[in-house]
Amino acid sequence: HKDEHNRLVPTLLADEALGGTAAVLVAAGGSHTVAVMIQGALWAWGCGNDGQLGLGDCAKRMVPTWVGAETAFGGLQVLMASCGYFRTLAVMKDGGLWMFGTGAYGILGHNDRNKRLVPTRIEPNHFDHAKIVFAAAGLVHVAAVTEQGALYTWGKASGLGHTD
């Protein structure tokens, strides 16, 4: 909408705001939004203070901005996306899982607590090389499901479900 006015009723984004293509999925985080388009590209907008927009910086974007598919994800198409409070994840059609934003509690799955400003793939060996088909980002943890139905969780202990 190119402004900072609150909307009190649902308001349609102009077709050109998302490159004139159809959205197939949308996800909203603490103060950012992403949309997956029919051709597998990802668009992001809103607060980017922790890199959760995946655009290589921490700037705010008031309008949808193309994150990509071809460049940002190594030529892979996005199947689905989810937003945590200050992070975003994207599941690719090839079963890979990519995350970006704040790395608190190791929530990005990269075996560290570092912030990622651009989409970064989680190493497939963390999922026993299985394809991810769905994932969800919570406030301080993440869960992912493989095509065989195995469930993986990581991040802050309170929402993980592990007994060890």
Tab-separated table of N, CA and C in Angstrom:
chain	number	residue	atom	x	y	z
A	1	HIS	N	0.801	-1.199	0.000
A	1	HIS	CA	0.000	0.000	0.000
A	1	HIS	C	0.847	1.269	0.000
A	2	LYS	N	2.156	1.124	0.137
A	2	LYS	CA	3.124	2.226	0.094
A	2	LYS	C	2.879	3.299	1.148
A	3	ASP	N	2.293	2.924	2.267
A	3	ASP	CA	2.078	3.897	3.322
A	3	ASP	C	2.123	3.183	4.667
A	4	GLU	N	1.979	3.943	5.732
A	4	GLU	CA	1.977	3.364	7.069
A	4	GLU	C	0.636	3.560	7.753
A	5	HIS	N	-0.447	3.556	6.980
A	5	HIS	CA	-1.785	3.693	7.533
A	5	HIS	C	-2.318	2.325	7.940
A	6	ASN	N	-2.889	2.246	9.125
A	6	ASN	CA	-3.547	1.016	9.547
A	6	ASN	C	-4.764	0.782	8.667
A	7	ARG	N	-5.115	-0.469	8.468
A	7	ARG	CA	-6.306	-0.819	7.694
A	7	ARG	C	-7.289	-1.488	8.646
A	8	LEU	N	-8.497	-1.011	8.704
A	8	LEU	CA	-9.503	-1.540	9.614
A	8	LEU	C	-10.371	-2.608	8.975
A	9	VAL	N	-10.206	-2.812	7.672
A	9	VAL	CA	-10.918	-3.867	6.941
A	9	VAL	C	-9.925	-4.486	5.956
A	10	PRO	N	-10.147	-5.741	5.521
A	10	PRO	CA	-9.268	-6.342	4.521
A	10	PRO	C	-9.191	-5.459	3.268
A	11	THR	N	-7.963	-5.223	2.808
A	11	THR	CA	-7.739	-4.347	1.662
A	11	THR	C	-6.871	-5.075	0.645
A	12	LEU	N	-7.339	-5.165	-0.583
A	12	LEU	CA	-6.642	-5.886	-1.643
A	12	LEU	C	-5.341	-5.193	-2.028
A	13	LEU	N	-4.275	-5.970	-2.142
A	13	LEU	CA	-3.024	-5.448	-2.693
A	13	LEU	C	-3.178	-5.394	-4.207
A	14	ALA	N	-2.672	-4.361	-4.807
A	14	ALA	CA	-2.737	-4.233	-6.265
A	14	ALA	C	-1.970	-5.383	-6.912
A	15	ASP	N	-2.439	-5.854	-8.070
A	15	ASP	CA	-1.784	-6.954	-8.791
A	15	ASP	C	-0.302	-6.705	-9.009
A	16	GLU	N	0.057	-5.472	-9.336
A	16	GLU	CA	1.465	-5.179	-9.627
A	16	GLU	C	2.341	-5.241	-8.374
A	17	ALA	N	1.737	-5.199	-7.177
A	17	ALA	CA	2.509	-5.258	-5.943
A	17	ALA	C	3.272	-6.565	-5.813
A	18	LEU	N	2.762	-7.625	-6.408
A	18	LEU	CA	3.409	-8.936	-6.341
A	18	LEU	C	3.828	-9.414	-7.729
A	19	GLY	N	4.230	-8.484	-8.549
A	19	GLY	CA	4.728	-8.834	-9.874
A	19	GLY	C	3.672	-9.329	-10.832
A	20	GLY	N	2.406	-9.108	-10.525
A	20	GLY	CA	1.333	-9.522	-11.420
A	20	GLY	C	1.065	-11.010	-11.448
A	21	THR	N	1.607	-11.761	-10.476
A	21	THR	CA	1.381	-13.206	-10.433
A	21	THR	C	0.503	-13.568	-9.246
A	22	ALA	N	-0.027	-14.764	-9.255
A	22	ALA	CA	-0.941	-15.214	-8.210
A	22	ALA	C	-0.191	-15.763	-6.998
A	23	ALA	N	-0.680	-15.388	-5.828
A	23	ALA	CA	-0.143	-15.935	-4.585
A	23	ALA	C	-0.836	-17.262	-4.286
A	24	VAL	N	-0.064	-18.231	-3.751
A	24	VAL	CA	-0.641	-19.517	-3.372
A	24	VAL	C	-0.554	-19.754	-1.864
A	25	LEU	N	0.252	-18.948	-1.168
A	25	LEU	CA	0.405	-19.099	0.271
A	25	LEU	C	0.902	-17.782	0.837
A	26	VAL	N	0.430	-17.437	2.020
A	26	VAL	CA	0.906	-16.250	2.723
A	26	VAL	C	1.169	-16.630	4.174
A	27	ALA	N	2.168	-15.986	4.782
A	27	ALA	CA	2.480	-16.221	6.191
A	27	ALA	C	2.828	-14.879	6.825
A	28	ALA	N	2.424	-14.706	8.074
A	28	ALA	CA	2.687	-13.462	8.788
A	28	ALA	C	3.462	-13.743	10.066
A	29	GLY	N	4.484	-12.932	10.306
A	29	GLY	CA	5.287	-13.047	11.516
A	29	GLY	C	4.937	-11.939	12.489
A	30	GLY	N	5.892	-11.597	13.363
A	30	GLY	CA	5.651	-10.556	14.345
A	30	GLY	C	5.255	-9.244	13.709
A	31	SER	N	5.964	-8.821	12.680
A	31	SER	CA	5.613	-7.599	11.948
A	31	SER	C	6.151	-7.658	10.525
A	32	HIS	N	6.138	-8.859	9.965
A	32	HIS	CA	6.513	-9.018	8.557
A	32	HIS	C	5.615	-10.073	7.913
A	33	THR	N	5.565	-10.038	6.587
A	33	THR	CA	4.716	-10.940	5.825
A	33	THR	C	5.506	-11.483	4.647
A	34	VAL	N	5.260	-12.736	4.287
A	34	VAL	CA	5.830	-13.313	3.068
A	34	VAL	C	4.717	-13.965	2.264
A	35	ALA	N	4.909	-14.004	0.954
A	35	ALA	CA	3.963	-14.665	0.065
A	35	ALA	C	4.721	-15.551	-0.903
A	36	VAL	N	4.207	-16.756	-1.099
A	36	VAL	CA	4.747	-17.687	-2.096
A	36	VAL	C	3.861	-17.561	-3.328
A	37	MET	N	4.497	-17.362	-4.460
A	37	MET	CA	3.769	-17.171	-5.701
A	37	MET	C	3.648	-18.485	-6.469
A	38	ILE	N	2.729	-18.530	-7.406
A	38	ILE	CA	2.422	-19.755	-8.141
A	38	ILE	C	3.653	-20.330	-8.856
A	39	GLN	N	4.592	-19.477	-9.292
A	39	GLN	CA	5.775	-19.967	-9.980
A	39	GLN	C	6.911	-20.325	-9.017
A	40	GLY	N	6.663	-20.224	-7.678
A	40	GLY	CA	7.656	-20.646	-6.696
A	40	GLY	C	8.559	-19.554	-6.186
A	41	ALA	N	8.270	-18.299	-6.485
A	41	ALA	CA	9.075	-17.184	-5.964
A	41	ALA	C	8.539	-16.754	-4.604
A	42	LEU	N	9.394	-16.112	-3.824
A	42	LEU	CA	9.024	-15.608	-2.510
A	42	LEU	C	9.122	-14.090	-2.498
A	43	TRP	N	8.108	-13.436	-1.946
A	43	TRP	CA	8.081	-11.987	-1.752
A	43	TRP	C	7.975	-11.728	-0.253
A	44	ALA	N	8.581	-10.625	0.223
A	44	ALA	CA	8.554	-10.300	1.645
A	44	ALA	C	8.385	-8.802	1.840
A	45	TRP	N	7.758	-8.430	2.970
A	45	TRP	CA	7.628	-7.018	3.307
A	45	TRP	C	7.350	-6.872	4.795
A	46	GLY	N	7.568	-5.648	5.301
A	46	GLY	CA	7.368	-5.349	6.707
A	46	GLY	C	8.672	-5.043	7.395
A	47	CYS	N	8.719	-5.347	8.681
A	47	CYS	CA	9.902	-5.096	9.502
A	47	CYS	C	11.001	-6.091	9.138
A	48	GLY	N	12.201	-5.582	8.915
A	48	GLY	CA	13.316	-6.457	8.564
A	48	GLY	C	14.484	-6.336	9.521
A	49	ASN	N	14.237	-5.840	10.745
A	49	ASN	CA	15.318	-5.502	11.667
A	49	ASN	C	16.249	-6.649	12.024
A	50	ASP	N	15.860	-7.886	11.822
A	50	ASP	CA	16.732	-9.026	12.107
A	50	ASP	C	17.051	-9.843	10.868
A	51	GLY	N	16.797	-9.279	9.691
A	51	GLY	CA	17.080	-9.993	8.459
A	51	GLY	C	15.980	-10.946	8.038
A	52	GLN	N	14.825	-10.907	8.716
A	52	GLN	CA	13.752	-11.860	8.454
A	52	GLN	C	13.105	-11.705	7.086
A	53	LEU	N	13.434	-10.648	6.358
A	53	LEU	CA	12.916	-10.517	4.994
A	53	LEU	C	13.795	-11.240	3.980
A	54	GLY	N	15.018	-11.589	4.379
A	54	GLY	CA	15.909	-12.338	3.498
A	54	GLY	C	16.498	-11.525	2.364
A	55	LEU	N	16.540	-10.207	2.534
A	55	LEU	CA	16.972	-9.310	1.449
A	55	LEU	C	18.400	-8.803	1.609
A	56	GLY	N	19.142	-9.368	2.554
A	56	GLY	CA	20.551	-9.011	2.710
A	56	GLY	C	20.809	-7.817	3.595
A	57	ASP	N	19.764	-7.277	4.231
A	57	ASP	CA	19.938	-6.138	5.126
A	57	ASP	C	18.896	-6.211	6.231
A	58	CYS	N	18.851	-5.180	7.062
A	58	CYS	CA	17.895	-5.132	8.175
A	58	CYS	C	16.902	-3.988	7.995
A	59	ALA	N	16.642	-3.610	6.760
A	59	ALA	CA	15.751	-2.487	6.474
A	59	ALA	C	14.288	-2.920	6.436
A	60	LYS	N	13.422	-1.959	6.695
A	60	LYS	CA	11.979	-2.152	6.587
A	60	LYS	C	11.592	-2.002	5.119
A	61	ARG	N	10.640	-2.810	4.657
A	61	ARG	CA	10.099	-2.676	3.307
A	61	ARG	C	8.597	-2.480	3.433
A	62	MET	N	8.097	-1.360	2.940
A	62	MET	CA	6.674	-1.039	3.061
A	62	MET	C	5.828	-1.729	1.997
A	63	VAL	N	6.463	-2.208	0.946
A	63	VAL	CA	5.737	-2.889	-0.129
A	63	VAL	C	6.390	-4.244	-0.372
A	64	PRO	N	5.642	-5.202	-0.925
A	64	PRO	CA	6.232	-6.507	-1.235
A	64	PRO	C	7.487	-6.356	-2.095
A	65	THR	N	8.532	-7.082	-1.680
A	65	THR	CA	9.821	-7.039	-2.369
A	65	THR	C	10.217	-8.461	-2.717
A	66	TRP	N	10.631	-8.652	-3.946
A	66	TRP	CA	10.976	-9.987	-4.444
A	66	TRP	C	12.232	-10.496	-3.746
A	67	VAL	N	12.099	-11.605	-3.021
A	67	VAL	CA	13.260	-12.280	-2.432
A	67	VAL	C	13.857	-13.182	-3.497
A	68	GLY	N	12.976	-13.847	-4.233
A	68	GLY	CA	13.441	-14.637	-5.360
A	68	GLY	C	13.098	-16.094	-5.258
A	69	ALA	N	13.650	-16.798	-6.155
A	69	ALA	CA	13.628	-18.252	-6.221
A	69	ALA	C	14.936	-18.605	-6.893
A	70	GLU	N	15.109	-18.091	-8.115
A	70	GLU	CA	16.289	-18.416	-8.915
A	70	GLU	C	17.593	-18.004	-8.217
A	71	THR	N	17.662	-16.809	-7.669
A	71	THR	CA	18.904	-16.333	-7.078
A	71	THR	C	19.000	-16.655	-5.594
A	72	ALA	N	17.975	-16.330	-4.826
A	72	ALA	CA	18.041	-16.479	-3.373
A	72	ALA	C	18.115	-17.934	-2.929
A	73	PHE	N	17.539	-18.834	-3.678
A	73	PHE	CA	17.462	-20.236	-3.269
A	73	PHE	C	18.171	-21.168	-4.237
A	74	GLY	N	19.183	-20.691	-4.900
A	74	GLY	CA	19.971	-21.529	-5.782
A	74	GLY	C	19.195	-22.117	-6.942
A	75	GLY	N	18.202	-21.386	-7.444
A	75	GLY	CA	17.424	-21.863	-8.578
A	75	GLY	C	16.252	-22.750	-8.205
A	76	LEU	N	16.027	-22.953	-6.908
A	76	LEU	CA	14.943	-23.827	-6.459
A	76	LEU	C	13.652	-23.044	-6.267
A	77	GLN	N	12.532	-23.720	-6.433
A	77	GLN	CA	11.230	-23.098	-6.236
A	77	GLN	C	10.732	-23.313	-4.815
A	78	VAL	N	10.104	-22.288	-4.264
A	78	VAL	CA	9.556	-22.349	-2.914
A	78	VAL	C	8.213	-23.071	-2.951
A	79	LEU	N	8.052	-24.042	-2.064
A	79	LEU	CA	6.798	-24.782	-1.926
A	79	LEU	C	5.894	-24.111	-0.897
A	80	MET	N	6.469	-23.774	0.266
A	80	MET	CA	5.705	-23.146	1.336
A	80	MET	C	6.642	-22.337	2.222
A	81	ALA	N	6.069	-21.431	3.007
A	81	ALA	CA	6.860	-20.597	3.910
A	81	ALA	C	6.104	-20.412	5.215
A	82	SER	N	6.846	-20.087	6.262
A	82	SER	CA	6.262	-19.808	7.565
A	82	SER	C	7.097	-18.719	8.218
A	83	CYS	N	6.462	-17.913	9.038
A	83	CYS	CA	7.157	-16.829	9.733
A	83	CYS	C	7.087	-17.039	11.234
A	84	GLY	N	8.236	-16.899	11.885
A	84	GLY	CA	8.267	-16.778	13.330
A	84	GLY	C	8.227	-15.296	13.650
A	85	TYR	N	8.533	-14.951	14.868
A	85	TYR	CA	8.455	-13.543	15.237
A	85	TYR	C	9.495	-12.711	14.488
A	86	PHE	N	10.759	-13.148	14.502
A	86	PHE	CA	11.832	-12.436	13.810
A	86	PHE	C	12.596	-13.343	12.866
A	87	ARG	N	11.911	-14.283	12.237
A	87	ARG	CA	12.585	-15.203	11.324
A	87	ARG	C	11.586	-15.702	10.300
A	88	THR	N	12.127	-16.262	9.223
A	88	THR	CA	11.294	-16.829	8.164
A	88	THR	C	11.915	-18.133	7.719
A	89	LEU	N	11.078	-19.083	7.375
A	89	LEU	CA	11.575	-20.323	6.781
A	89	LEU	C	10.880	-20.540	5.448
A	90	ALA	N	11.563	-21.264	4.579
A	90	ALA	CA	11.000	-21.608	3.278
A	90	ALA	C	11.350	-23.060	2.970
A	91	VAL	N	10.338	-23.827	2.614
A	91	VAL	CA	10.525	-25.214	2.187
A	91	VAL	C	10.522	-25.203	0.662
A	92	MET	N	11.545	-25.810	0.082
A	92	MET	CA	11.666	-25.856	-1.370
A	92	MET	C	10.950	-27.081	-1.939
A	93	LYS	N	10.637	-27.021	-3.214
A	93	LYS	CA	9.982	-28.153	-3.869
A	93	LYS	C	10.871	-29.389	-3.905
A	94	ASP	N	12.193	-29.204	-3.752
A	94	ASP	CA	13.097	-30.358	-3.714
A	94	ASP	C	13.229	-30.943	-2.311
A	95	GLY	N	12.521	-30.357	-1.316
A	95	GLY	CA	12.561	-30.871	0.048
A	95	GLY	C	13.574	-30.205	0.945
A	96	GLY	N	14.296	-29.214	0.449
A	96	GLY	CA	15.247	-28.484	1.282
A	96	GLY	C	14.544	-27.455	2.144
A	97	LEU	N	15.146	-27.139	3.285
A	97	LEU	CA	14.602	-26.139	4.199
A	97	LEU	C	15.616	-25.022	4.373
A	98	TRP	N	15.176	-23.798	4.157
A	98	TRP	CA	16.014	-22.610	4.263
A	98	TRP	C	15.446	-21.705	5.343
A	99	MET	N	16.333	-21.037	6.108
A	99	MET	CA	15.873	-20.112	7.149
A	99	MET	C	16.715	-18.852	7.146
A	100	PHE	N	16.119	-17.772	7.641
A	100	PHE	CA	16.821	-16.493	7.750
A	100	PHE	C	16.149	-15.629	8.796
A	101	GLY	N	16.933	-14.700	9.366
A	101	GLY	CA	16.465	-13.830	10.441
A	101	GLY	C	17.322	-14.016	11.675
A	102	THR	N	16.737	-13.783	12.853
A	102	THR	CA	17.493	-13.911	14.091
A	102	THR	C	17.793	-15.375	14.407
A	103	GLY	N	18.973	-15.610	14.974
A	103	GLY	CA	19.388	-16.975	15.281
A	103	GLY	C	19.331	-17.321	16.756
A	104	ALA	N	18.643	-16.510	17.567
A	104	ALA	CA	18.543	-16.777	18.998
A	104	ALA	C	18.097	-18.212	19.246
A	105	TYR	N	18.639	-18.832	20.297
A	105	TYR	CA	18.317	-20.208	20.706
A	105	TYR	C	18.686	-21.241	19.639
A	106	GLY	N	19.476	-20.860	18.638
A	106	GLY	CA	19.823	-21.783	17.565
A	106	GLY	C	18.640	-22.074	16.657
A	107	ILE	N	17.666	-21.191	16.654
A	107	ILE	CA	16.382	-21.423	15.990
A	107	ILE	C	16.471	-21.558	14.477
A	108	LEU	N	17.562	-21.073	13.872
A	108	LEU	CA	17.680	-21.187	12.417
A	108	LEU	C	18.168	-22.556	11.964
A	109	GLY	N	18.601	-23.386	12.916
A	109	GLY	CA	19.003	-24.748	12.584
A	109	GLY	C	20.374	-24.882	11.946
A	110	HIS	N	21.217	-23.848	12.100
A	110	HIS	CA	22.541	-23.869	11.484
A	110	HIS	C	23.653	-24.173	12.485
A	111	ASN	N	23.289	-24.728	13.643
A	111	ASN	CA	24.241	-25.116	14.680
A	111	ASN	C	25.002	-23.919	15.243
A	112	ASP	N	24.357	-22.757	15.260
A	112	ASP	CA	24.910	-21.564	15.892
A	112	ASP	C	23.760	-20.637	16.252
A	113	ARG	N	24.082	-19.478	16.790
A	113	ARG	CA	23.051	-18.502	17.156
A	113	ARG	C	23.166	-17.235	16.308
A	114	ASN	N	23.781	-17.349	15.154
A	114	ASN	CA	24.033	-16.195	14.302
A	114	ASN	C	22.807	-15.794	13.495
A	115	LYS	N	22.692	-14.503	13.264
A	115	LYS	CA	21.657	-13.939	12.404
A	115	LYS	C	22.023	-14.236	10.959
A	116	ARG	N	21.039	-14.510	10.135
A	116	ARG	CA	21.236	-14.687	8.691
A	116	ARG	C	20.380	-13.652	7.969
A	117	LEU	N	20.996	-12.837	7.125
A	117	LEU	CA	20.295	-11.783	6.400
A	117	LEU	C	19.773	-12.258	5.051
A	118	VAL	N	20.226	-13.410	4.615
A	118	VAL	CA	19.767	-13.991	3.347
A	118	VAL	C	19.368	-15.441	3.604
A	119	PRO	N	18.503	-15.994	2.768
A	119	PRO	CA	18.114	-17.392	2.942
A	119	PRO	C	19.340	-18.314	2.951
A	120	THR	N	19.388	-19.184	3.962
A	120	THR	CA	20.501	-20.123	4.123
A	120	THR	C	19.927	-21.510	4.364
A	121	ARG	N	20.379	-22.459	3.562
A	121	ARG	CA	19.840	-23.825	3.656
A	121	ARG	C	20.349	-24.530	4.912
A	122	ILE	N	19.443	-25.228	5.595
A	122	ILE	CA	19.830	-26.081	6.711
A	122	ILE	C	20.408	-27.352	6.106
A	123	GLU	N	21.542	-27.782	6.613
A	123	GLU	CA	22.212	-28.955	6.068
A	123	GLU	C	21.289	-30.174	6.102
A	124	PRO	N	21.145	-30.865	4.962
A	124	PRO	CA	20.235	-32.027	4.874
A	124	PRO	C	20.564	-33.146	5.857
A	125	ASN	N	21.827	-33.258	6.281
A	125	ASN	CA	22.190	-34.323	7.212
A	125	ASN	C	21.477	-34.165	8.564
A	126	HIS	N	21.035	-32.947	8.909
A	126	HIS	CA	20.294	-32.753	10.157
A	126	HIS	C	18.922	-33.438	10.106
A	127	PHE	N	18.457	-33.763	8.913
A	127	PHE	CA	17.180	-34.459	8.727
A	127	PHE	C	17.406	-35.863	8.169
A	128	ASP	N	18.600	-36.403	8.365
A	128	ASP	CA	18.967	-37.713	7.832
A	128	ASP	C	18.729	-37.749	6.317
A	129	HIS	N	18.976	-36.618	5.661
A	129	HIS	CA	18.853	-36.441	4.207
A	129	HIS	C	17.437	-36.674	3.678
A	130	ALA	N	16.435	-36.608	4.568
A	130	ALA	CA	15.038	-36.757	4.135
A	130	ALA	C	14.533	-35.424	3.581
A	131	LYS	N	13.534	-35.496	2.725
A	131	LYS	CA	12.916	-34.297	2.170
A	131	LYS	C	11.914	-33.728	3.164
A	132	ILE	N	11.974	-32.424	3.362
A	132	ILE	CA	11.012	-31.736	4.214
A	132	ILE	C	9.794	-31.387	3.361
A	133	VAL	N	8.596	-31.630	3.893
A	133	VAL	CA	7.368	-31.314	3.153
A	133	VAL	C	6.550	-30.215	3.819
A	134	PHE	N	6.797	-29.972	5.112
A	134	PHE	CA	6.086	-28.910	5.817
A	134	PHE	C	6.928	-28.482	7.005
A	135	ALA	N	6.867	-27.199	7.335
A	135	ALA	CA	7.562	-26.684	8.512
A	135	ALA	C	6.786	-25.501	9.058
A	136	ALA	N	6.927	-25.270	10.360
A	136	ALA	CA	6.251	-24.157	11.011
A	136	ALA	C	7.215	-23.485	11.969
A	137	ALA	N	7.199	-22.154	11.970
A	137	ALA	CA	8.045	-21.366	12.853
A	137	ALA	C	7.191	-20.770	13.961
A	138	GLY	N	7.567	-21.021	15.200
A	138	GLY	CA	6.889	-20.422	16.336
A	138	GLY	C	7.671	-19.221	16.832
A	139	LEU	N	7.332	-18.763	18.015
A	139	LEU	CA	8.020	-17.616	18.595
A	139	LEU	C	9.500	-17.922	18.824
A	140	VAL	N	9.812	-19.072	19.432
A	140	VAL	CA	11.203	-19.402	19.759
A	140	VAL	C	11.573	-20.840	19.398
A	141	HIS	N	10.796	-21.489	18.550
A	141	HIS	CA	11.147	-22.828	18.112
A	141	HIS	C	10.572	-23.081	16.721
A	142	VAL	N	11.042	-24.175	16.109
A	142	VAL	CA	10.625	-24.547	14.757
A	142	VAL	C	10.341	-26.041	14.744
A	143	ALA	N	9.400	-26.463	13.892
A	143	ALA	CA	9.108	-27.879	13.698
A	143	ALA	C	9.038	-28.145	12.197
A	144	ALA	N	9.522	-29.320	11.781
A	144	ALA	CA	9.494	-29.697	10.367
A	144	ALA	C	9.125	-31.163	10.240
A	145	VAL	N	8.398	-31.476	9.171
A	145	VAL	CA	7.946	-32.841	8.899
A	145	VAL	C	8.564	-33.315	7.590
A	146	THR	N	9.067	-34.558	7.588
A	146	THR	CA	9.638	-35.128	6.371
A	146	THR	C	8.552	-35.850	5.581
A	147	GLU	N	8.872	-36.230	4.343
A	147	GLU	CA	7.898	-36.945	3.522
A	147	GLU	C	7.564	-38.320	4.099
A	148	GLN	N	8.409	-38.847	4.997
A	148	GLN	CA	8.119	-40.126	5.657
A	148	GLN	C	7.322	-39.934	6.943
A	149	GLY	N	7.057	-38.676	7.322
A	149	GLY	CA	6.285	-38.407	8.530
A	149	GLY	C	7.105	-38.207	9.786
A	150	ALA	N	8.431	-38.178	9.671
A	150	ALA	CA	9.270	-37.917	10.843
A	150	ALA	C	9.155	-36.436	11.212
A	151	LEU	N	9.131	-36.156	12.518
A	151	LEU	CA	8.982	-34.801	13.021
A	151	LEU	C	10.263	-34.359	13.712
A	152	TYR	N	10.805	-33.232	13.285
A	152	TYR	CA	12.002	-32.641	13.873
A	152	TYR	C	11.628	-31.325	14.525
A	153	THR	N	12.197	-31.040	15.705
A	153	THR	CA	11.999	-29.751	16.364
A	153	THR	C	13.338	-29.215	16.841
A	154	TRP	N	13.457	-27.887	16.890
A	154	TRP	CA	14.671	-27.247	17.399
A	154	TRP	C	14.356	-25.823	17.821
A	155	GLY	N	15.295	-25.246	18.582
A	155	GLY	CA	15.116	-23.904	19.125
A	155	GLY	C	15.081	-23.972	20.637
A	156	LYS	N	14.332	-23.077	21.266
A	156	LYS	CA	14.237	-23.021	22.730
A	156	LYS	C	13.491	-24.245	23.252
A	157	ALA	N	14.001	-24.805	24.323
A	157	ALA	CA	13.539	-26.103	24.863
A	157	ALA	C	12.065	-26.154	25.193
A	158	SER	N	11.448	-25.064	25.561
A	158	SER	CA	10.082	-25.099	26.094
A	158	SER	C	9.037	-25.640	25.121
A	159	GLY	N	9.262	-25.568	23.812
A	159	GLY	CA	8.265	-26.038	22.871
A	159	GLY	C	8.690	-27.211	22.014
A	160	LEU	N	9.745	-27.901	22.396
A	160	LEU	CA	10.323	-28.914	21.522
A	160	LEU	C	9.754	-30.325	21.688
A	161	GLY	N	9.335	-30.681	22.896
A	161	GLY	CA	8.767	-32.008	23.118
A	161	GLY	C	9.765	-33.124	23.361
A	162	HIS	N	11.045	-32.789	23.498
A	162	HIS	CA	12.074	-33.821	23.719
A	162	HIS	C	12.139	-34.195	25.205
A	163	THR	N	12.462	-35.441	25.500
A	163	THR	CA	12.544	-35.898	26.880
A	163	THR	C	13.951	-35.986	27.418
A	164	ASP	N	14.967	-35.776	26.573
A	164	ASP	CA	16.351	-35.908	27.031
A	164	ASP	C	16.880	-34.648	27.654
